[in-house]
């Protein structure tokens, strides 16, 4: 693996297990990167506490300030995120359970990656988060689900797919048991995708992402 340092800005809203997994894989030298800053959209997010415990610079940017008459200004919010992370000079923005749709002020400036607990484009989009995804997969009677890492665009859970990993659905699965297996898939897939990015081995062509060989 080439030791190309890659600076990550991690955006989260929840418990931060995705961020912790990335931090552990970085410590284990599986990803040639470092977490330069963590931004949470919720001030009480456990992930924020976990980031601070690891000594990462942290910021909170709640959605409230960007809400008027019940309408959220996602453009202004994305602009504020971009300004907040700029001093940390990130190469890649990593979404780790971040519950806000992003807009051009951030997406035009940075590559943004997301992980989703299903095989996109199925079971993604607004409202498909956490257990809701696995419930929908079971309700639909799917035999296979999985995890997807993709570059983010202005639509929720949408954009060029980097990696996917399939997970079989068992007949006696509950949303909990399925979530656990999909999460295990995410735990290896996301570090792998971030590592490929850090090694500059991802080439985007329109909606397709090509993985370049080690010697490309
Ligand atoms: C992750 O499991 C990820 O798949 C999901 O949020 C979880 C965050 O967990 N993301 C989405 O559903 C994106 N639509 P965490 O807060 O413990 O890191």
Short mmCIF file of C-alpha atoms and ligand atoms in Angstrom, two decimals:
data_model
loop_
_atom_site.label_atom_id
_atom_site.label_comp_id
_atom_site.label_asym_id
_atom_site.label_seq_id
_atom_site.Cartn_x
_atom_site.Cartn_y
_atom_site.Cartn_z
CA UNK A 1 0.00 0.00 0.00
CA UNK A 2 1.26 3.45 -0.93
CA UNK A 3 1.55 5.69 2.12
CA UNK A 4 -0.35 8.62 0.63
CA UNK A 5 -1.62 10.73 3.51
CA UNK A 6 -5.26 11.65 3.00
CA UNK A 7 -7.01 14.11 5.28
CA UNK A 8 -10.57 13.18 6.17
CA UNK A 9 -13.42 15.36 7.37
CA UNK A 10 -15.99 13.09 9.02
CA UNK A 11 -19.62 14.26 9.23
CA UNK A 12 -21.95 12.42 11.61
CA UNK A 13 -25.26 12.72 13.42
CA UNK A 14 -25.46 9.59 15.57
CA UNK A 15 -23.51 7.12 17.62
CA UNK A 16 -20.29 7.33 15.62
CA UNK A 17 -19.56 3.61 15.27
CA UNK A 18 -18.70 4.20 11.60
CA UNK A 19 -16.21 6.91 12.55
CA UNK A 20 -14.68 4.74 15.30
CA UNK A 21 -14.26 1.86 12.86
CA UNK A 22 -12.46 4.14 10.39
CA UNK A 23 -10.25 5.51 13.18
CA UNK A 24 -9.34 1.97 14.28
CA UNK A 25 -8.50 0.92 10.71
CA UNK A 26 -6.35 4.05 10.33
CA UNK A 27 -4.54 3.23 13.59
CA UNK A 28 -4.01 -0.31 12.28
CA UNK A 29 -2.44 1.25 9.16
CA UNK A 30 -5.07 -0.23 6.88
CA UNK A 31 -5.99 3.21 5.54
CA UNK A 32 -3.28 5.75 4.62
CA UNK A 33 -5.27 8.62 6.06
CA UNK A 34 -5.95 10.66 9.17
CA UNK A 35 -9.10 12.18 10.56
CA UNK A 36 -8.55 15.93 10.44
CA UNK A 37 -11.93 17.07 11.77
CA UNK A 38 -15.31 15.70 12.88
CA UNK A 39 -18.53 17.68 12.43
CA UNK A 40 -21.82 16.66 14.02
CA UNK A 41 -25.27 17.91 13.11
CA UNK A 42 -26.43 17.08 16.63
CA UNK A 43 -24.87 18.48 19.76
CA UNK A 44 -25.73 15.42 21.85
CA UNK A 45 -24.50 12.86 19.33
CA UNK A 46 -22.53 10.09 20.99
CA UNK A 47 -20.23 10.19 17.97
CA UNK A 48 -19.17 13.70 18.92
CA UNK A 49 -18.11 12.49 22.36
CA UNK A 50 -16.29 9.52 20.85
CA UNK A 51 -14.44 11.81 18.44
CA UNK A 52 -13.39 14.15 21.24
CA UNK A 53 -12.16 11.17 23.31
CA UNK A 54 -9.91 10.25 20.40
CA UNK A 55 -8.53 13.78 20.32
CA UNK A 56 -10.04 14.80 16.98
CA UNK A 57 -11.05 18.44 16.54
CA UNK A 58 -14.86 18.54 16.74
CA UNK A 59 -17.58 21.01 15.72
CA UNK A 60 -21.34 21.05 15.97
CA UNK A 61 -23.47 22.54 13.23
CA UNK A 62 -27.13 22.01 14.01
CA UNK A 63 -29.81 22.30 11.37
CA UNK A 64 -31.90 24.63 13.54
CA UNK A 65 -30.17 27.85 12.48
CA UNK A 66 -30.86 27.00 8.84
CA UNK A 67 -34.56 26.34 9.28
CA UNK A 68 -37.17 29.01 8.55
CA UNK A 69 -40.93 28.44 8.61
CA UNK A 70 -40.30 24.71 8.61
CA UNK A 71 -38.13 24.89 5.48
CA UNK A 72 -34.52 23.80 5.75
CA UNK A 73 -32.00 25.73 3.66
CA UNK A 74 -29.70 22.87 2.64
CA UNK A 75 -27.68 25.18 0.38
CA UNK A 76 -26.78 27.50 3.27
CA UNK A 77 -26.11 24.54 5.54
CA UNK A 78 -23.71 22.95 3.03
CA UNK A 79 -21.98 26.31 2.59
CA UNK A 80 -21.51 26.52 6.36
CA UNK A 81 -20.10 22.97 6.51
CA UNK A 82 -17.68 23.77 3.69
CA UNK A 83 -16.48 26.89 5.53
CA UNK A 84 -16.17 25.03 8.81
CA UNK A 85 -13.97 22.27 7.43
CA UNK A 86 -11.88 24.40 5.07
CA UNK A 87 -9.16 25.28 7.65
CA UNK A 88 -8.53 21.53 8.10
CA UNK A 89 -7.80 21.14 4.38
CA UNK A 90 -9.62 17.81 3.91
CA UNK A 91 -9.03 15.75 0.78
CA UNK A 92 -12.19 13.73 1.30
CA UNK A 93 -15.42 14.24 3.22
CA UNK A 94 -16.68 11.02 4.78
CA UNK A 95 -20.33 10.71 5.78
CA UNK A 96 -20.71 8.50 8.82
CA UNK A 97 -24.42 8.35 9.58
CA UNK A 98 -24.92 12.02 8.64
CA UNK A 99 -28.61 12.82 8.43
CA UNK A 100 -28.61 15.83 6.15
CA UNK A 101 -28.73 16.06 2.41
CA UNK A 102 -25.80 17.99 0.97
CA UNK A 103 -25.75 20.62 -1.74
CA UNK A 104 -23.36 22.09 -4.32
CA UNK A 105 -21.46 24.48 -2.01
CA UNK A 106 -19.94 21.37 -0.41
CA UNK A 107 -20.28 18.82 -3.22
CA UNK A 108 -18.62 21.04 -5.85
CA UNK A 109 -15.68 21.65 -3.59
CA UNK A 110 -15.03 18.23 -2.08
CA UNK A 111 -15.33 14.58 -2.94
CA UNK A 112 -17.88 13.18 -0.50
CA UNK A 113 -18.32 9.47 0.30
CA UNK A 114 -21.24 7.78 2.00
CA UNK A 115 -22.01 4.29 3.25
CA UNK A 116 -25.53 2.95 3.11
CA UNK A 117 -26.87 -0.30 4.63
CA UNK A 118 -28.50 -1.68 1.45
CA UNK A 119 -27.64 -2.44 -2.14
CA UNK A 120 -28.34 0.92 -3.77
CA UNK A 121 -30.28 2.04 -5.73
CA UNK A 122 -32.71 -0.18 -3.79
CA UNK A 123 -33.87 0.87 -0.32
CA UNK A 124 -32.18 4.26 -0.31
CA UNK A 125 -33.33 7.86 -0.18
CA UNK A 126 -35.10 10.08 2.33
CA UNK A 127 -36.46 8.10 5.26
CA UNK A 128 -34.31 5.05 4.61
CA UNK A 129 -32.09 5.15 7.62
CA UNK A 130 -30.91 2.56 10.09
CA UNK A 131 -33.55 -0.03 11.01
CA UNK A 132 -36.10 1.36 8.57
CA UNK A 133 -33.90 0.05 5.74
CA UNK A 134 -33.78 -3.49 7.11
CA UNK A 135 -37.50 -3.53 7.91
CA UNK A 136 -38.24 -2.54 4.30
CA UNK A 137 -35.90 -5.23 2.95
CA UNK A 138 -37.69 -7.87 5.06
CA UNK A 139 -41.15 -6.53 4.16
CA UNK A 140 -40.24 -6.78 0.46
CA UNK A 141 -39.19 -10.41 0.93
CA UNK A 142 -35.69 -9.86 -0.47
CA UNK A 143 -33.30 -12.79 -0.40
CA UNK A 144 -30.24 -10.55 -0.69
CA UNK A 145 -29.31 -7.14 0.70
CA UNK A 146 -25.95 -5.63 1.52
CA UNK A 147 -23.88 -2.49 1.92
CA UNK A 148 -22.96 0.22 -0.59
CA UNK A 149 -20.24 2.85 -0.56
CA UNK A 150 -20.81 5.65 -3.05
CA UNK A 151 -19.77 9.18 -3.86
CA UNK A 152 -22.52 11.51 -2.71
CA UNK A 153 -24.51 13.83 -4.94
CA UNK A 154 -27.38 16.18 -4.04
CA UNK A 155 -29.88 13.28 -3.75
CA UNK A 156 -30.05 11.20 -0.59
CA UNK A 157 -28.14 7.89 -0.90
CA UNK A 158 -27.34 8.57 -4.54
CA UNK A 159 -24.23 8.97 -6.66
CA UNK A 160 -21.49 6.88 -8.31
CA UNK A 161 -21.09 3.52 -6.59
CA UNK A 162 -17.58 2.70 -5.36
CA UNK A 163 -18.03 -0.73 -3.72
CA UNK A 164 -20.88 -3.05 -2.80
CA UNK A 165 -21.04 -6.17 -0.70
CA UNK A 166 -23.97 -8.56 -0.77
CA UNK A 167 -25.43 -10.12 2.39
CA UNK A 168 -27.91 -13.02 2.29
CA UNK A 169 -31.23 -12.61 4.04
CA UNK A 170 -32.06 -15.60 6.25
CA UNK A 171 -35.62 -16.84 6.65
CA UNK A 172 -35.63 -16.15 10.38
CA UNK A 173 -33.94 -12.74 10.15
CA UNK A 174 -35.31 -9.82 12.15
CA UNK A 175 -34.31 -6.21 11.44
CA UNK A 176 -31.78 -6.58 14.29
CA UNK A 177 -30.09 -9.76 13.08
CA UNK A 178 -29.98 -8.47 9.51
CA UNK A 179 -28.62 -5.09 10.65
CA UNK A 180 -25.78 -6.83 12.49
CA UNK A 181 -24.63 -8.73 9.39
CA UNK A 182 -24.98 -5.72 7.10
CA UNK A 183 -23.06 -3.62 9.59
CA UNK A 184 -20.26 -6.19 9.59
CA UNK A 185 -20.13 -5.82 5.79
CA UNK A 186 -20.00 -2.03 6.13
CA UNK A 187 -17.14 -2.31 8.60
CA UNK A 188 -14.87 -3.83 5.98
CA UNK A 189 -16.29 -2.10 2.89
CA UNK A 190 -16.02 1.54 4.01
CA UNK A 191 -12.36 1.36 5.11
CA UNK A 192 -11.57 -0.43 1.85
CA UNK A 193 -13.22 2.33 -0.21
CA UNK A 194 -11.57 5.14 1.75
CA UNK A 195 -8.24 3.39 1.42
CA UNK A 196 -8.66 3.10 -2.36
CA UNK A 197 -9.46 6.80 -2.49
CA UNK A 198 -6.44 7.63 -0.34
CA UNK A 199 -4.25 5.65 -2.70
CA UNK A 200 -5.78 7.56 -5.64
CA UNK A 201 -7.05 4.33 -7.11
CA UNK A 202 -10.60 5.49 -7.85
CA UNK A 203 -11.37 6.95 -11.24
CA UNK A 204 -14.79 8.51 -11.77
CA UNK A 205 -16.28 8.48 -15.23
CA UNK A 206 -19.79 9.80 -15.18
CA UNK A 207 -21.79 7.53 -12.95
CA UNK A 208 -19.20 4.76 -12.96
CA UNK A 209 -16.19 4.34 -10.72
CA UNK A 210 -13.23 2.34 -11.96
CA UNK A 211 -10.80 0.78 -9.49
CA UNK A 212 -7.26 1.13 -10.70
CA UNK A 213 -4.66 -1.56 -10.06
CA UNK A 214 -1.83 -1.07 -7.61
CA UNK A 215 0.60 -0.09 -10.34
CA UNK A 216 -1.73 2.25 -12.30
C1 LIG B 1 -24.40 3.38 9.35
O1 LIG B 1 -24.63 2.05 9.66
C2 LIG B 1 -24.82 3.68 7.92
O2 LIG B 1 -25.04 2.55 7.19
C3 LIG B 1 -26.09 4.44 8.06
O3 LIG B 1 -25.98 5.09 9.28
C4 LIG B 1 -25.28 4.28 10.19
C5 LIG B 1 -24.49 5.16 11.12
O4 LIG B 1 -24.18 4.51 12.28
N1 LIG B 1 -26.22 5.37 7.00
C6 LIG B 1 -27.35 5.54 6.31
O5 LIG B 1 -28.37 4.92 6.55
C7 LIG B 1 -27.26 6.52 5.17
N2 LIG B 1 -28.52 6.64 4.55
P1 LIG B 1 -23.25 5.27 13.34
O6 LIG B 1 -23.95 6.55 13.74
O7 LIG B 1 -23.15 4.34 14.51
O8 LIG B 1 -21.93 5.50 12.71
#
